[in-house]
XYZ file of C-alpha atoms in Angstrom:
643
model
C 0.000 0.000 0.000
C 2.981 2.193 0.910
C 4.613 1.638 -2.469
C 1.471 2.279 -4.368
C 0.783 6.055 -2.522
C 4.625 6.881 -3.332
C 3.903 6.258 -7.284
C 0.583 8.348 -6.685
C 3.079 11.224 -5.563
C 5.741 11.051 -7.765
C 3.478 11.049 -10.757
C 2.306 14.738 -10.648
C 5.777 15.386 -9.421
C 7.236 14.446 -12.717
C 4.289 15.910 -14.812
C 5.427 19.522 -12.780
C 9.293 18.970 -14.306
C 7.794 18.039 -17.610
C 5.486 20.661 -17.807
C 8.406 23.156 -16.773
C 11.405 21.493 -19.212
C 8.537 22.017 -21.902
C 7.804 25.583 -20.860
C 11.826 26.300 -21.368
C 12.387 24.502 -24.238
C 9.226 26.509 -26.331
C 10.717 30.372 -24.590
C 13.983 29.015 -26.063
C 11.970 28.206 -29.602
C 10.711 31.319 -29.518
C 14.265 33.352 -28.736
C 15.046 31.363 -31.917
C 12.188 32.489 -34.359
C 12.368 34.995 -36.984
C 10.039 38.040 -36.462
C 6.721 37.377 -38.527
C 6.189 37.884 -41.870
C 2.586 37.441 -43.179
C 1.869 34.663 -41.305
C 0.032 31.908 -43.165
C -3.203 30.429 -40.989
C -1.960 27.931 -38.567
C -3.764 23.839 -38.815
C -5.761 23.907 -35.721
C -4.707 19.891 -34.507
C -8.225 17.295 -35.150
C -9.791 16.468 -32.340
C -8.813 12.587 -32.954
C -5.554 13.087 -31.859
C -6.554 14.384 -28.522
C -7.211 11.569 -25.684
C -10.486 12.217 -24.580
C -10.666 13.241 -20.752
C -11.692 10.686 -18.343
C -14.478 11.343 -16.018
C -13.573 11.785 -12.012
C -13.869 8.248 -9.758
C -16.443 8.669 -7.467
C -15.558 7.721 -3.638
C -16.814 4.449 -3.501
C -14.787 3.492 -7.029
C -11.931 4.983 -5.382
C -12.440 2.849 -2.018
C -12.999 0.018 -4.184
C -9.541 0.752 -5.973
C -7.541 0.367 -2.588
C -8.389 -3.219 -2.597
C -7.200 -3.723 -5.685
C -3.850 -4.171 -6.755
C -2.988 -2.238 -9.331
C -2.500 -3.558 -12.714
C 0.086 -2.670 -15.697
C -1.220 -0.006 -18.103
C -1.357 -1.713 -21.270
C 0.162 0.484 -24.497
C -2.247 2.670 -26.206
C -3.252 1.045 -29.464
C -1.770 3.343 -32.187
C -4.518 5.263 -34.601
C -2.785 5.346 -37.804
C -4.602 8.459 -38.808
C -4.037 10.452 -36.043
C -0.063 9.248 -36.622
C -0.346 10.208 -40.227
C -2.028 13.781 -39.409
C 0.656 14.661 -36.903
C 3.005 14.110 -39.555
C 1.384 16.437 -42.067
C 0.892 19.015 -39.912
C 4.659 18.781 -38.645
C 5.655 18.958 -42.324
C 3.129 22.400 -42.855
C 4.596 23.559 -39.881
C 8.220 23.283 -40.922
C 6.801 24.837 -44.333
C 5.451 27.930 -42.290
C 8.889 28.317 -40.669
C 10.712 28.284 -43.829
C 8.297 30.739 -45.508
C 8.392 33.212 -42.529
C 12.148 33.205 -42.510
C 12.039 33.881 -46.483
C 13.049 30.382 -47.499
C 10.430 29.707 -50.467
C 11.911 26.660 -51.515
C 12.290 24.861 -48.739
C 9.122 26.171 -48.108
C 7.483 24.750 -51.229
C 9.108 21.212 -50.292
C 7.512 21.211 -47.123
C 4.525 21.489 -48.509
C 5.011 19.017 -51.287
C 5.450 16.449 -48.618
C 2.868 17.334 -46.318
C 0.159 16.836 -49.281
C 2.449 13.475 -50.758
C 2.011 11.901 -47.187
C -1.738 12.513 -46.478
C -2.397 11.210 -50.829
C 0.233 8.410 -50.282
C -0.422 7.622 -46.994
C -1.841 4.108 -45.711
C -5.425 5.643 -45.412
C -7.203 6.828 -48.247
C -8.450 10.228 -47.842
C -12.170 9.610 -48.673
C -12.287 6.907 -46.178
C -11.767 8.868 -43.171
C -13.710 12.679 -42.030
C -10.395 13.298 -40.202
C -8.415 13.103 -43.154
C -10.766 15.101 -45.606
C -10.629 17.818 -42.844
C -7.104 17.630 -42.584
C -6.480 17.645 -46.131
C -8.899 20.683 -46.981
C -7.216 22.895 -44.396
C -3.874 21.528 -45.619
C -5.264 23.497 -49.190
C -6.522 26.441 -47.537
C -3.244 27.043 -45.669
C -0.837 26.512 -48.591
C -3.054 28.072 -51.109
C -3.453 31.412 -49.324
C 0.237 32.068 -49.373
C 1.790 33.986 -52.349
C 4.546 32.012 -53.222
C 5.316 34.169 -55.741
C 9.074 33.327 -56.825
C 8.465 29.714 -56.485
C 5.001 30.002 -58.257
C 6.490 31.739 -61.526
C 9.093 29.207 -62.191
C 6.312 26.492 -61.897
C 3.776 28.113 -64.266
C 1.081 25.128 -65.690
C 1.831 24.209 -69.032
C -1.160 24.906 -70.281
C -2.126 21.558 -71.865
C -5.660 21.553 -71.906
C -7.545 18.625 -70.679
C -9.992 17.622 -73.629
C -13.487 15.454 -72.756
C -13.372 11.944 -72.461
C -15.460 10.304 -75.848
C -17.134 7.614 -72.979
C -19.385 10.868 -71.369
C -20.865 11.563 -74.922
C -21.639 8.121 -75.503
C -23.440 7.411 -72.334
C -25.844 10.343 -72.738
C -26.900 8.225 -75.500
C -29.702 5.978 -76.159
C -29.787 4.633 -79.723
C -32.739 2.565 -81.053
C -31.752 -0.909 -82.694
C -31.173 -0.136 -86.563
C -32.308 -4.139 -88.033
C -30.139 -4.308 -90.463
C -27.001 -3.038 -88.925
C -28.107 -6.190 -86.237
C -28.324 -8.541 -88.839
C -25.097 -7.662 -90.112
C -23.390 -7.807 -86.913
C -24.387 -10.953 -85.894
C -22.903 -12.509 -88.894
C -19.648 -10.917 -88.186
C -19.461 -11.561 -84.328
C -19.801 -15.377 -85.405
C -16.590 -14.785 -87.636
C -14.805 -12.042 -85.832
C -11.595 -13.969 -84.006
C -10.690 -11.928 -80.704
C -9.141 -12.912 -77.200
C -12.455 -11.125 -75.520
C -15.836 -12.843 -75.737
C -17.824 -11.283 -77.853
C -21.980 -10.856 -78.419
C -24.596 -8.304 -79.613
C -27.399 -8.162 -78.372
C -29.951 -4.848 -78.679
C -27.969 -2.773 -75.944
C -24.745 -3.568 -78.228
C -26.614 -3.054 -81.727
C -27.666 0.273 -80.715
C -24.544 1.929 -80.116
C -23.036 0.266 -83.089
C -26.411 2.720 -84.990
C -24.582 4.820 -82.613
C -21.008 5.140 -83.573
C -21.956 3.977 -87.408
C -24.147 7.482 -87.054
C -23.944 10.734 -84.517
C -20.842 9.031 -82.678
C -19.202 8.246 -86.093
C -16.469 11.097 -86.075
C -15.188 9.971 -82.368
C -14.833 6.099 -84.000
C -12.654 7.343 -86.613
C -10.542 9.837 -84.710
C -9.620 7.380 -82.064
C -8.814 4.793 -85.247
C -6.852 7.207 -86.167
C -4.823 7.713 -82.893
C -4.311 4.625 -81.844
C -1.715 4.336 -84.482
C 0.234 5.943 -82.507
C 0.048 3.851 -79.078
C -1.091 0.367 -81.393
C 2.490 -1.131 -80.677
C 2.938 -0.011 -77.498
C -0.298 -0.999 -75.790
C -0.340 -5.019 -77.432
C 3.688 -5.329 -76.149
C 2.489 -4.340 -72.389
C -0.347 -6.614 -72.594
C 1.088 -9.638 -73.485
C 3.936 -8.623 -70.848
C 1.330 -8.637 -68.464
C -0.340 -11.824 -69.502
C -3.989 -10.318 -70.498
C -6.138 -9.805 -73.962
C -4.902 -7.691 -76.161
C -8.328 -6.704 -77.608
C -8.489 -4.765 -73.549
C -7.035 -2.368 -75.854
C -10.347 -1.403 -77.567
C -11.327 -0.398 -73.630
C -8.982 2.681 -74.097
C -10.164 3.516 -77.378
C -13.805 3.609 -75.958
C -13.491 5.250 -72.855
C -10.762 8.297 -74.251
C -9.652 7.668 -78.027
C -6.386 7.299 -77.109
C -6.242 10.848 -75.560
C -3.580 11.354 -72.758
C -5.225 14.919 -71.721
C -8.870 13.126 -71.496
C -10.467 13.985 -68.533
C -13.843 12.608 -67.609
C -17.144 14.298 -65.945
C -16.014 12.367 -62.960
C -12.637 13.209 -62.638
C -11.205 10.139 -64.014
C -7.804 10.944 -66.101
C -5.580 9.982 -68.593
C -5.639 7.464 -71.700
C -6.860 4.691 -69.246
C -9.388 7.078 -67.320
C -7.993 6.396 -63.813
C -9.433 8.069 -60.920
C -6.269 9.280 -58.118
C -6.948 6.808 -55.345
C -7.137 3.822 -57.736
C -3.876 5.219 -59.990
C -2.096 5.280 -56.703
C -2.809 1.489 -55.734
C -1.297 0.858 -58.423
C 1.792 2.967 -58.631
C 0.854 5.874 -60.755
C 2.431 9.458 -59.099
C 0.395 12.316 -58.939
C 1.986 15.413 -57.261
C 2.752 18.813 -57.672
C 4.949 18.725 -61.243
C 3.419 15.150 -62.572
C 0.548 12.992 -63.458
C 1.434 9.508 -64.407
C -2.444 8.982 -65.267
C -1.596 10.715 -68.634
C 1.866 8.666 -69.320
C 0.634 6.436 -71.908
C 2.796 3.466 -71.156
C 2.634 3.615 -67.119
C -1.079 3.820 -67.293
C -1.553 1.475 -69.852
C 0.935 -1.142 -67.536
C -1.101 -0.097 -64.676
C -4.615 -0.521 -66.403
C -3.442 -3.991 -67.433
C -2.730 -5.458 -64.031
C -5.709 -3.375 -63.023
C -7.787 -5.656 -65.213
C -5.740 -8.587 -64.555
C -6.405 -8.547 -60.670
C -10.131 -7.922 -61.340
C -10.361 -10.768 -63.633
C -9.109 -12.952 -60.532
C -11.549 -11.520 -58.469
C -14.907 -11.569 -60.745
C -13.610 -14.801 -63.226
C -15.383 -12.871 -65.822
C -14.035 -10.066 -68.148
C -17.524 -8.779 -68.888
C -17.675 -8.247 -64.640
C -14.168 -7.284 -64.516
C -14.873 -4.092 -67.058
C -17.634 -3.461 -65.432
C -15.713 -3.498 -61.681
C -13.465 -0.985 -63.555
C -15.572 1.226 -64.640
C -17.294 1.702 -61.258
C -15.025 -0.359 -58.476
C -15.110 -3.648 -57.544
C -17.266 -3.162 -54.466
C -20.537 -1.689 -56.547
C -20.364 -5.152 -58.584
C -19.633 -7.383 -55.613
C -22.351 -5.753 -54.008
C -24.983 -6.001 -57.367
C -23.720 -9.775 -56.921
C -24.671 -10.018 -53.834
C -28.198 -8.554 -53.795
C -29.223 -10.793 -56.792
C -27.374 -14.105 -56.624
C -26.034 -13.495 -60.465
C -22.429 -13.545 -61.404
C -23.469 -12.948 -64.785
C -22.874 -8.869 -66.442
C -25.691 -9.475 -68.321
C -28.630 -10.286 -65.816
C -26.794 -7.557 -63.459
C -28.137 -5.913 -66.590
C -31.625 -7.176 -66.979
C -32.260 -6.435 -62.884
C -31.055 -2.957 -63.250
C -28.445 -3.064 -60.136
C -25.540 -1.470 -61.449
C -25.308 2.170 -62.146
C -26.504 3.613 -65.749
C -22.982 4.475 -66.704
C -21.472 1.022 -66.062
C -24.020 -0.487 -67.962
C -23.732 1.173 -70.884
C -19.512 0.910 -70.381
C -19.539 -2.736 -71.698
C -22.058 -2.473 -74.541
C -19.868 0.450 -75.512
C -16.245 -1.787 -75.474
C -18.031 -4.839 -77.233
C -19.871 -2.233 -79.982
C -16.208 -0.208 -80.815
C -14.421 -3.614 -81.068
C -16.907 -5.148 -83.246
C -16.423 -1.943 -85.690
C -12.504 -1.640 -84.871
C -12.223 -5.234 -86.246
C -14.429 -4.919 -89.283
C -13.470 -1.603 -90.859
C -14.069 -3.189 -94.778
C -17.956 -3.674 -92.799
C -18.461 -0.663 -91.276
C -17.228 1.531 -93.851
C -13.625 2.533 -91.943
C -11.114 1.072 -94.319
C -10.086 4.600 -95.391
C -8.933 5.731 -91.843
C -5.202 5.920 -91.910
C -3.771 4.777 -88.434
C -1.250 7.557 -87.115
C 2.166 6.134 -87.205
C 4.308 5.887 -83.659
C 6.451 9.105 -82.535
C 9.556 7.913 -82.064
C 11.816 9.369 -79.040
C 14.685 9.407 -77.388
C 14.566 9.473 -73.613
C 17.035 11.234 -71.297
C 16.896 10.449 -67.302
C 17.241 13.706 -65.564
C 17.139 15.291 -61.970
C 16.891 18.616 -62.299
C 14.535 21.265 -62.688
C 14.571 22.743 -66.607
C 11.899 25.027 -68.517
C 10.202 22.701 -71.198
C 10.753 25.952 -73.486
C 14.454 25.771 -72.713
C 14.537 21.946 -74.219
C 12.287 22.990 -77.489
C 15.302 25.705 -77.876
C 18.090 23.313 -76.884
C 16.430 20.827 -79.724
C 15.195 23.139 -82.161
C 11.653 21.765 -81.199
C 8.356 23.920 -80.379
C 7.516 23.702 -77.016
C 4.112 22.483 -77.791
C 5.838 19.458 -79.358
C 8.155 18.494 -76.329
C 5.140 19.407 -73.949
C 3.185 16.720 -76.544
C 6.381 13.915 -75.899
C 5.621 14.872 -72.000
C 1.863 14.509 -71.335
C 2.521 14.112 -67.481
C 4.161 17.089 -66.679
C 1.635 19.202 -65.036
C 4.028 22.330 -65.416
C 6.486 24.182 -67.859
C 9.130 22.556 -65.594
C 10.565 18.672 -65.278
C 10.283 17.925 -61.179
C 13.238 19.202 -58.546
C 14.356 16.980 -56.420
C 13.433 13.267 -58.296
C 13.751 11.667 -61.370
C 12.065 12.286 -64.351
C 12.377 10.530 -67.841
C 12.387 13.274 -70.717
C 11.596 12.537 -73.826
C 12.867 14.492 -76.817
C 11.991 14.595 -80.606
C 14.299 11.439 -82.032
C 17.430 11.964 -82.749
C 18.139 15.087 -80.167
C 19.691 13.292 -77.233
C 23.230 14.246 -77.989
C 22.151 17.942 -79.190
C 20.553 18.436 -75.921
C 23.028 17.106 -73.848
C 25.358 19.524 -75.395
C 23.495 22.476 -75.097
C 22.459 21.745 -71.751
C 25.542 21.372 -70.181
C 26.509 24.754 -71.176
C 23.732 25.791 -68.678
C 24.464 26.499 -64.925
C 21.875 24.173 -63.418
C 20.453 26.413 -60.648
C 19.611 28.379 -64.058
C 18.098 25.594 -65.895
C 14.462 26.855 -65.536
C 15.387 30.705 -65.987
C 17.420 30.690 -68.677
C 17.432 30.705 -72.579
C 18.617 29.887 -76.073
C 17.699 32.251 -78.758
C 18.544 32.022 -82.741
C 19.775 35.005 -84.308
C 17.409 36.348 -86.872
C 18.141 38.973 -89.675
C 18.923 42.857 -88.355
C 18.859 41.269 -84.464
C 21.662 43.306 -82.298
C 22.390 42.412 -78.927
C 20.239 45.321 -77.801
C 17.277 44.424 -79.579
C 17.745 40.726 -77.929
C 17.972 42.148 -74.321
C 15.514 44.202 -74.382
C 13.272 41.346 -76.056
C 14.353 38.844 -72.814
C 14.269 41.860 -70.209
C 18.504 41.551 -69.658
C 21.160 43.518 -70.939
C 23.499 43.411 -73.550
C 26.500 42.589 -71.150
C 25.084 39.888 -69.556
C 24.710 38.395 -72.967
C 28.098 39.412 -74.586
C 29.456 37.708 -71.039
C 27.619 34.730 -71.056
C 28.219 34.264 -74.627
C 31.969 35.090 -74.534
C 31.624 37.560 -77.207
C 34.078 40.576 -77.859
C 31.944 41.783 -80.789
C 28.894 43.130 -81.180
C 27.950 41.499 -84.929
C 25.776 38.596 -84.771
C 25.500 36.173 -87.523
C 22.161 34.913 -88.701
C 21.265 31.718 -87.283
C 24.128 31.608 -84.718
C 22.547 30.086 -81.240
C 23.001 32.595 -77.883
C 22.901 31.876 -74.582
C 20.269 34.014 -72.693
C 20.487 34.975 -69.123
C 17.918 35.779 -67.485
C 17.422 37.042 -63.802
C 15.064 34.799 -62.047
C 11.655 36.101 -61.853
C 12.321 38.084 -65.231
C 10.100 36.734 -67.399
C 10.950 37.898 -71.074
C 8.615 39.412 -73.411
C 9.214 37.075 -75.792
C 8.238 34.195 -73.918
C 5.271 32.388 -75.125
C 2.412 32.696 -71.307
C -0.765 31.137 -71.516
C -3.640 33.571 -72.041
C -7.382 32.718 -71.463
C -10.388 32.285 -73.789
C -12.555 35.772 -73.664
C -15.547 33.363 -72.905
C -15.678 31.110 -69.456
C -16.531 27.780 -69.727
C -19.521 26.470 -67.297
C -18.529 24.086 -64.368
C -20.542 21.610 -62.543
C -19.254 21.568 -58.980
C -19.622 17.781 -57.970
C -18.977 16.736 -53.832
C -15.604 17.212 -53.256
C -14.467 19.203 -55.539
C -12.239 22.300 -54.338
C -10.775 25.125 -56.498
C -7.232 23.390 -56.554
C -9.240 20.376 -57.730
C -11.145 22.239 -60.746
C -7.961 24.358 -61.582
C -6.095 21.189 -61.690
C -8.524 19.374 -63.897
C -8.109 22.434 -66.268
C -4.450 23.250 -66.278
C -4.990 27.321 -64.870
C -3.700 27.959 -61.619
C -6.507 28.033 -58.447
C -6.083 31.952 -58.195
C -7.148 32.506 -61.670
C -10.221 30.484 -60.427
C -10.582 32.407 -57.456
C -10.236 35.791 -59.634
C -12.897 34.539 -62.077
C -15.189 33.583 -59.211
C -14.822 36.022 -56.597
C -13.685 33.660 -53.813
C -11.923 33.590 -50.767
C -10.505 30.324 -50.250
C -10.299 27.343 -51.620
C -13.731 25.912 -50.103
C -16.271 25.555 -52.876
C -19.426 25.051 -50.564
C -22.572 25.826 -51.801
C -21.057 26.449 -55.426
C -23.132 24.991 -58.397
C -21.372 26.980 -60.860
C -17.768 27.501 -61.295
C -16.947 29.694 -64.243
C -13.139 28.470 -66.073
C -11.634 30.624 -68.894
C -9.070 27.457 -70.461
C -5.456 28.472 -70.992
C -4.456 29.696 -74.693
C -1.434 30.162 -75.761
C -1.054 32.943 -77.796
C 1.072 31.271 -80.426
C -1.150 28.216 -80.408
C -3.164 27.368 -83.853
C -5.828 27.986 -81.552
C -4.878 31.391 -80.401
C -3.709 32.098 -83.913
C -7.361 31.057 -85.471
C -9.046 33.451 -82.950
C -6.666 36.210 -84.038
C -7.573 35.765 -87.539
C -11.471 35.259 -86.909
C -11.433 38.373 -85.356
C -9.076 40.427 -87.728
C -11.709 39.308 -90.449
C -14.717 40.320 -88.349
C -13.988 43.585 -87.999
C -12.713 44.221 -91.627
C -16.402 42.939 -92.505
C -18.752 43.812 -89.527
C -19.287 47.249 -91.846
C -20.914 45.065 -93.942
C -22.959 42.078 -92.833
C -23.410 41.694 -89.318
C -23.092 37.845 -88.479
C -26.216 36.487 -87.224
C -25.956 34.718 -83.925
C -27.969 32.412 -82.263
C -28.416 31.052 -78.531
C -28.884 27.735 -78.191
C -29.822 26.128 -74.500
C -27.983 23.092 -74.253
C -30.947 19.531 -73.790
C -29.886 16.530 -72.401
C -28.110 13.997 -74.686
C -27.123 16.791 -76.943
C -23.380 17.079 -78.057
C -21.107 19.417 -80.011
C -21.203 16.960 -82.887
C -25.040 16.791 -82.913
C -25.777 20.633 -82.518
C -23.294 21.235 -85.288
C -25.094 19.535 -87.430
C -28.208 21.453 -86.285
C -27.274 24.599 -87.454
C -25.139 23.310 -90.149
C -21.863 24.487 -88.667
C -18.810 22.754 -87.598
C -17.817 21.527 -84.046
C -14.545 23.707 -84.316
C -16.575 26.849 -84.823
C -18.282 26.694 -81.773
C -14.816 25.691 -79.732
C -13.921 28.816 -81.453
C -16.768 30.862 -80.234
C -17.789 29.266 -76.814
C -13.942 29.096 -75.368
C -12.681 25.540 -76.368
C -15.488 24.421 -74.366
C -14.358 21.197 -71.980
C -17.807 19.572 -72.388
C -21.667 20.169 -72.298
C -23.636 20.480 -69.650
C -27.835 20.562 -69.839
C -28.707 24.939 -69.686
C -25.669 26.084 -70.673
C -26.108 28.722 -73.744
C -24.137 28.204 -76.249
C -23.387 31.049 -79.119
C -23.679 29.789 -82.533
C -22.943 32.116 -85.311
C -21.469 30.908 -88.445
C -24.837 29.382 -89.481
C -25.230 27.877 -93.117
C-alpha cells in the first residue's frame, strides 16, 4: 500500500518537471524564431488526436480501488490516422517556418510532402472525415500564401484537358437499326478476338450509334491509336492479359492522354487518383502519371488482370473498372447473379457502367471490321519515335524545345505528365525528346548552370537582331549576354545560337504565357471538388479560379457553378485562329453583321449533334464558346457561323 501512494506522488511530481522542461524549451523556440512575416493560418490539430478526458472516480470506485492491486497499463493502441495527421501538420509547420524566414523553396518542399504523405499515406483520404478535414485545411493554408518566386518558375503548361469520348456516348440511347443487327451478328460469329464477344440490342444500338452521330469519335480514335497500337499489345502480353483490352482505351478516351472525364477520371486509361495510386501511378505537384501512356496502360493492365481474378469474368471485370469492384460485388450479392448481363436485366448497377460494356463490345466489333463498317479509309497515325534522357533537375520545357530546335508544344506533346512548364526538382524524371536530339541536348544543356536551368534561354539570331534588340526582347542587358556568350563583338551572324540569361523572376517578353479564352466555360461543382481540384482538372492555376469567381478560399461550398476561362497560348493554332477570326470580323462587320444564335444546351445533346443542327462545324463553336471542356444541360451556347 505504501509503495502504491509513493507512485501516486511522484506522478504529478514528474508531470510539474515536464510541464516546466517544456515551458523552457518553447521560450527558447521562440528566442530562436524569426520576427513574422505574413503569417500563413496555422492547422488547428483534429480532435482525434486528442485523448479524450476521463471522467472523475467517485468515492466508492476509489475505495474500491484500494483493494485492488494495481495492474500494468497496457500500451495505447496506435490510430494510424491520427499518426499520419501529426506528420502532415509537422511537415506544414516546418513549411510555415521556412516561408516566414524567407526560405520559399524549402518552403514549397515542405509542402510538397505534407500533401504526398496525407495522398500516399496508408489511409485513403475519402475513407476517413479526419483526413478530408485535414487535407482541406492543408489546401486552404498553402493556397493562401503567395509564393510568388516559387510560383512563376512552376507556371502550368497549359495543356488543356480535352473530354473523355465515354461521357458523350453514355448520354446516348440509340434505337436498334435491323439491319445493322443482322449484319453484326454474322460478323461476331466470324470475328476472331481474345475477348468474348456478343450483340445483343444494348450492343446493336450503339453500333447505330457510332456507325451514325458518334461516327467522327470512332474514326478519330482509329486514327490515334496508331500511334500507341504497338505499345499498348507489347504491355499486354507482358502482363499476360487480352490484347483486344485495348479497344477499352479507345472507348473510354480515343487514345487521348489529356482526357479527362465528368467524374474526374484521367488519362488514356481514365484512372481516378486513389485507384492510380494502388497501383503505382504518381500524382503530385509537377506530374501525373495517369496521362503517361505506357505507365497507365501497364497499370490498367494489371488493373484488369487482378479484377479478372476476383470476378472470373471479363464482362464483370470491365464493369468493376468502370465503377469499383465493391458496386459489382455488391450487385452480386443482392441478386445471386455472377453474370454482367442479368446484373443488366435487374437494373443493379449504375446507368454508366451499364452502358460501359455495350460500348467496349460495340467499338471492337467496328474496330475489327473496318471493310464492314465503312472505316477502311482511316489511316492509323504512325508511332512518334523518341529518345529518352533520365534527368534530376529542374529545366523550362521551353528551354529543351530551344536546346532541340523543337516547339515547345511538341516536347510538352512527348511529355503529357508534366503538369508544369518545368521537369520535377528533387526526383527523377524521364524526358523525352523529338528522335534523334539526345546528344544535341546534352550539349546544349551542359553549357547551362543548373540552378539556371528553368530561368534561362537559347535564342537564334534572326536577320537585323543586335544584342540590344535581344535584351531588351528577354528583359537583360546586352552585357550579360556578350558575357555569357563570350563575345568581344557586337555582330551577330544569322542563325548563330546565344545563350540568354535571365534574372530569375524576369520573365521575357518574348516568352510564349498562356492567355485565357474571352468566354468562361460552365462548371458543374460535384462533392468534393475544391478550387485546386477544378484548376487542376483544367491546367490554370486556383487563383485565376478564385479571380474569375470572386472567392476567398479554396472551399467551394454551396457552389453549383464555377466559371473556367481554359489556358491559350497565344502562339497556339488555336490562339492564332481566334486572331484571324477576329481580324476578319472587324474588316467585314461594316458590312454584314453575323447572325448569332443562342442555343440552351438539352440533355443527350453534343457538339457533334448541334453542329449539325445549325449546319456548322464543331470547331466553330470551340472557337466561339472558349474551347469548351464539355456540355452540360442549360448552358447557352453562341452559334454564329450558321449555313
Amino acid at each position: 500500500m505504501k509503495r502504491r501512494k509513493l507512485v501516486l506522488l511522484i506522478a504529478p511530481l514528474g508531470a510539474l518537471i515536464f510541464a516546466g522542461s517544456a515551458c523552457q524549451r518553447a521560450h527558447r523556440a521562440a528566442k530562436l524564431m524569426p520576427p513574422p512575416q505574413a503569417a500563413p493560418p496555422a492547422l488547428t490539430s483534429t480532435s482525434a488526436s486528442i485523448p479524450p478526458t476521463q471522467p472523475a472516480a467517485s468515492s466508492e470506485e476509489k475505495e474500491e480501488n484500494k483493494e485492488v492491486e494495481v495492474e500494468p497499463k497496457s500500451e495505447p493502441q496506435s490510430d494510424p490516422v491520427a499518426d499520419l495527421i501529426a506528420k502532415v501538420e509537422k511537415e506544414y509547420e516546418a513549411g510555415r517556418a521556412n516561408y516566414q524566414a524567407g526560405h520559399l523553396e524549402p518552403a514549397k518542399k515542405n509542402f510538397d510532402n505534407a500533401f504526398n504523405l496525407l495522398s500516399s499515406g496508408p489511409v485513403e483520404i475519402r475513407s476517413d472525415e479526419r483526413l478530408e478535414r485535414e487535407f482541406e485545411k492543408l489546401l486552404e493554408g498553402v493556397n493562401g500564401l503567395p509564393l510568388t518566386a516559387v510560383e512563376e518558375a512552376d507556371a502550368p503548361t497549359g495543356q488543356k484537358s480535352e473530354p473523355a469520348p465515354i461521357d458523350e456516348a453514355n448520354e446516348v440511347t440509340f434505337p436498334v437499326d435491323p439491319n445493322i443487327k443482322a449484319k453484326a451478328e454474322a460478323e461476331v460469329k466470324a470475328t476472331h478476338s481474345d475477348l468474348p464477344l456478343m450483340l445483343n440490342d444494348t450492343v446493336a444500338g450503339y453500333i447505330n450509334y457510332f456507325s451514325t452521330r458518334g461516327r467522327d469519335i470512332l474514326e478519330r480514335a482509329l486514327e490515334r491509336s496508331g500511334q500507341y497500337h504497338d505499345m499498348i499489345q507489347r504491355v499486354l502480353k507482358n502482363e499476360g492479359v487480352p490484347q483486344d483490352l485495348i479497344y477499352l482505351a479507345q472507348a473510354e478516351s480515343g487514345f487521348r492522354p489529356l482526357a479527362l472525364s465528368r467524374a474526374g477520371a484521367r488519362g488514356m486509361w481514365q484512372f481516378m487518383s486513389t485507384r492510380a495510386r494502388g497501383y503505382g501511378l504518381t500524382r503530385n505537384w509537377w506530374v501525373d502519371e495517369r496521362q503517361d501512356p505506357e505507365k497507365s496502360t501497364r497499370a490498367a493492365a494489371r488493373h484488369l488482370k487482378d479484377l479478372y481474378n476476383e470476378f472470373g469474368d471479363w464482362y464483370l471485370a470491365m464493369a468493376a473498372y468502370n465503377s469499383g469492384p465493391g458496386t459489382v460485388q455488391n450487385a452480386v450479392r443482392r441478386t445471386g447473379y455472377a453474370d454482367f448481363w442479368e446484373l443488366y436485366r435487374r437494373n443493379v448497377l449504375p446507368r454508366e457502367t451499364r452502358n460501359y460494356v455495350p460500348i467496349i463490345l460495340a467499338v471492337t466489333i467496328m474496330a475489327k471490321n473496318p471493310t464492314q463498317y465503312g472505316l477502311e479509309h482511316v489511316v492509323p497515325a504512325k508511332p512518334v519515335p523518341t529518345d529518352t534522357v533520365n534527368i534530376d533537375y529542374p529545366v523550362d520545357l521551353r528551354l529543351v524545345a530551344q536546346s532541340v530546335d523543337a516547339s515547345p508544344s511538341e516536347v510538352q506533346d512527348l511529355n503529357p505528365s508534366l503538369l508544369r512548364m518545368t521537369t520535377p526538382k528533387g526526383q527523377p524524371f524521364e524526358l523525352h525528346l523529338p528522335a534523334g536530339s539526345r546528344e544535341r541536348y546534352l550539349s546544349a544543356i551542359a553549357v547551362i548552370p543548373a540552378d539556371m536551368r528553368v530561368w534561362w534561354r537559347y535564342h537564334k539570331v534572326q536577320q537585323g537582331d543586335t544584342l540590344v534588340s535581344i535584351a531588351r526582347s528577354y528583359r537583360t542587358t546586352a552585357k550579360a549576354i556578350a558575357s555569357a556568350n563570350k563575345l568581344d563583338v557586337s555582330r551577330l551572324e544569322p542563325g548563330s545560337q546565344l545563350i540568354i540569361p535571365i534574372a530569375p523572376g524576369k520573365h521575357g517578353v518574348m516568352e510564349d504565357p498562356a492567355t485565357y479564352t474571352r468566354r468562361a466555360t460552365a462548371y458543374k461543382v460535384r462533392k468534393g471538388d475544391t478550387v485546386a481540384s477544378v484548376a487542376d482538372n483544367f491546367g490554370v492555376p486556383p487563383a485565376m479560379v478564385r479571380r474569375w469567381n470572386r472567392l476567398k478560399s479554396n472551399s467551394l461550398r454551396g457552389r453549383r457553378v464555377v466559371y473556367v476561362h481554359l489556358p491559350v497560348s497565344p502562339n497556339s493554332p488555336a490562339a492564332q485562329a481566334l486572331a484571324a477570326s477576329k481580324h476578319k470580323n472587324r474588316s467585314t462587320a461594316a458590312k454584314t453583321p453575323a447572325p448569332v444564335v443562342r442555343h440552351k444546351v438539352k440533355q443527350g445533346e453534343t457538339l457533334i449533334s448541334i453542329a449539325t443542327s445549325y449546319k456548322t462545324t464543331v470547331s466553330a463553336l470551340q472557337r466561339d464558346n472558349g474551347k469548351l471542356a464539355r456540355l452540360r444541360p442549360g448552358m447557352i451556347l453562341i452559334i454564329r457561323d450558321i449555313h
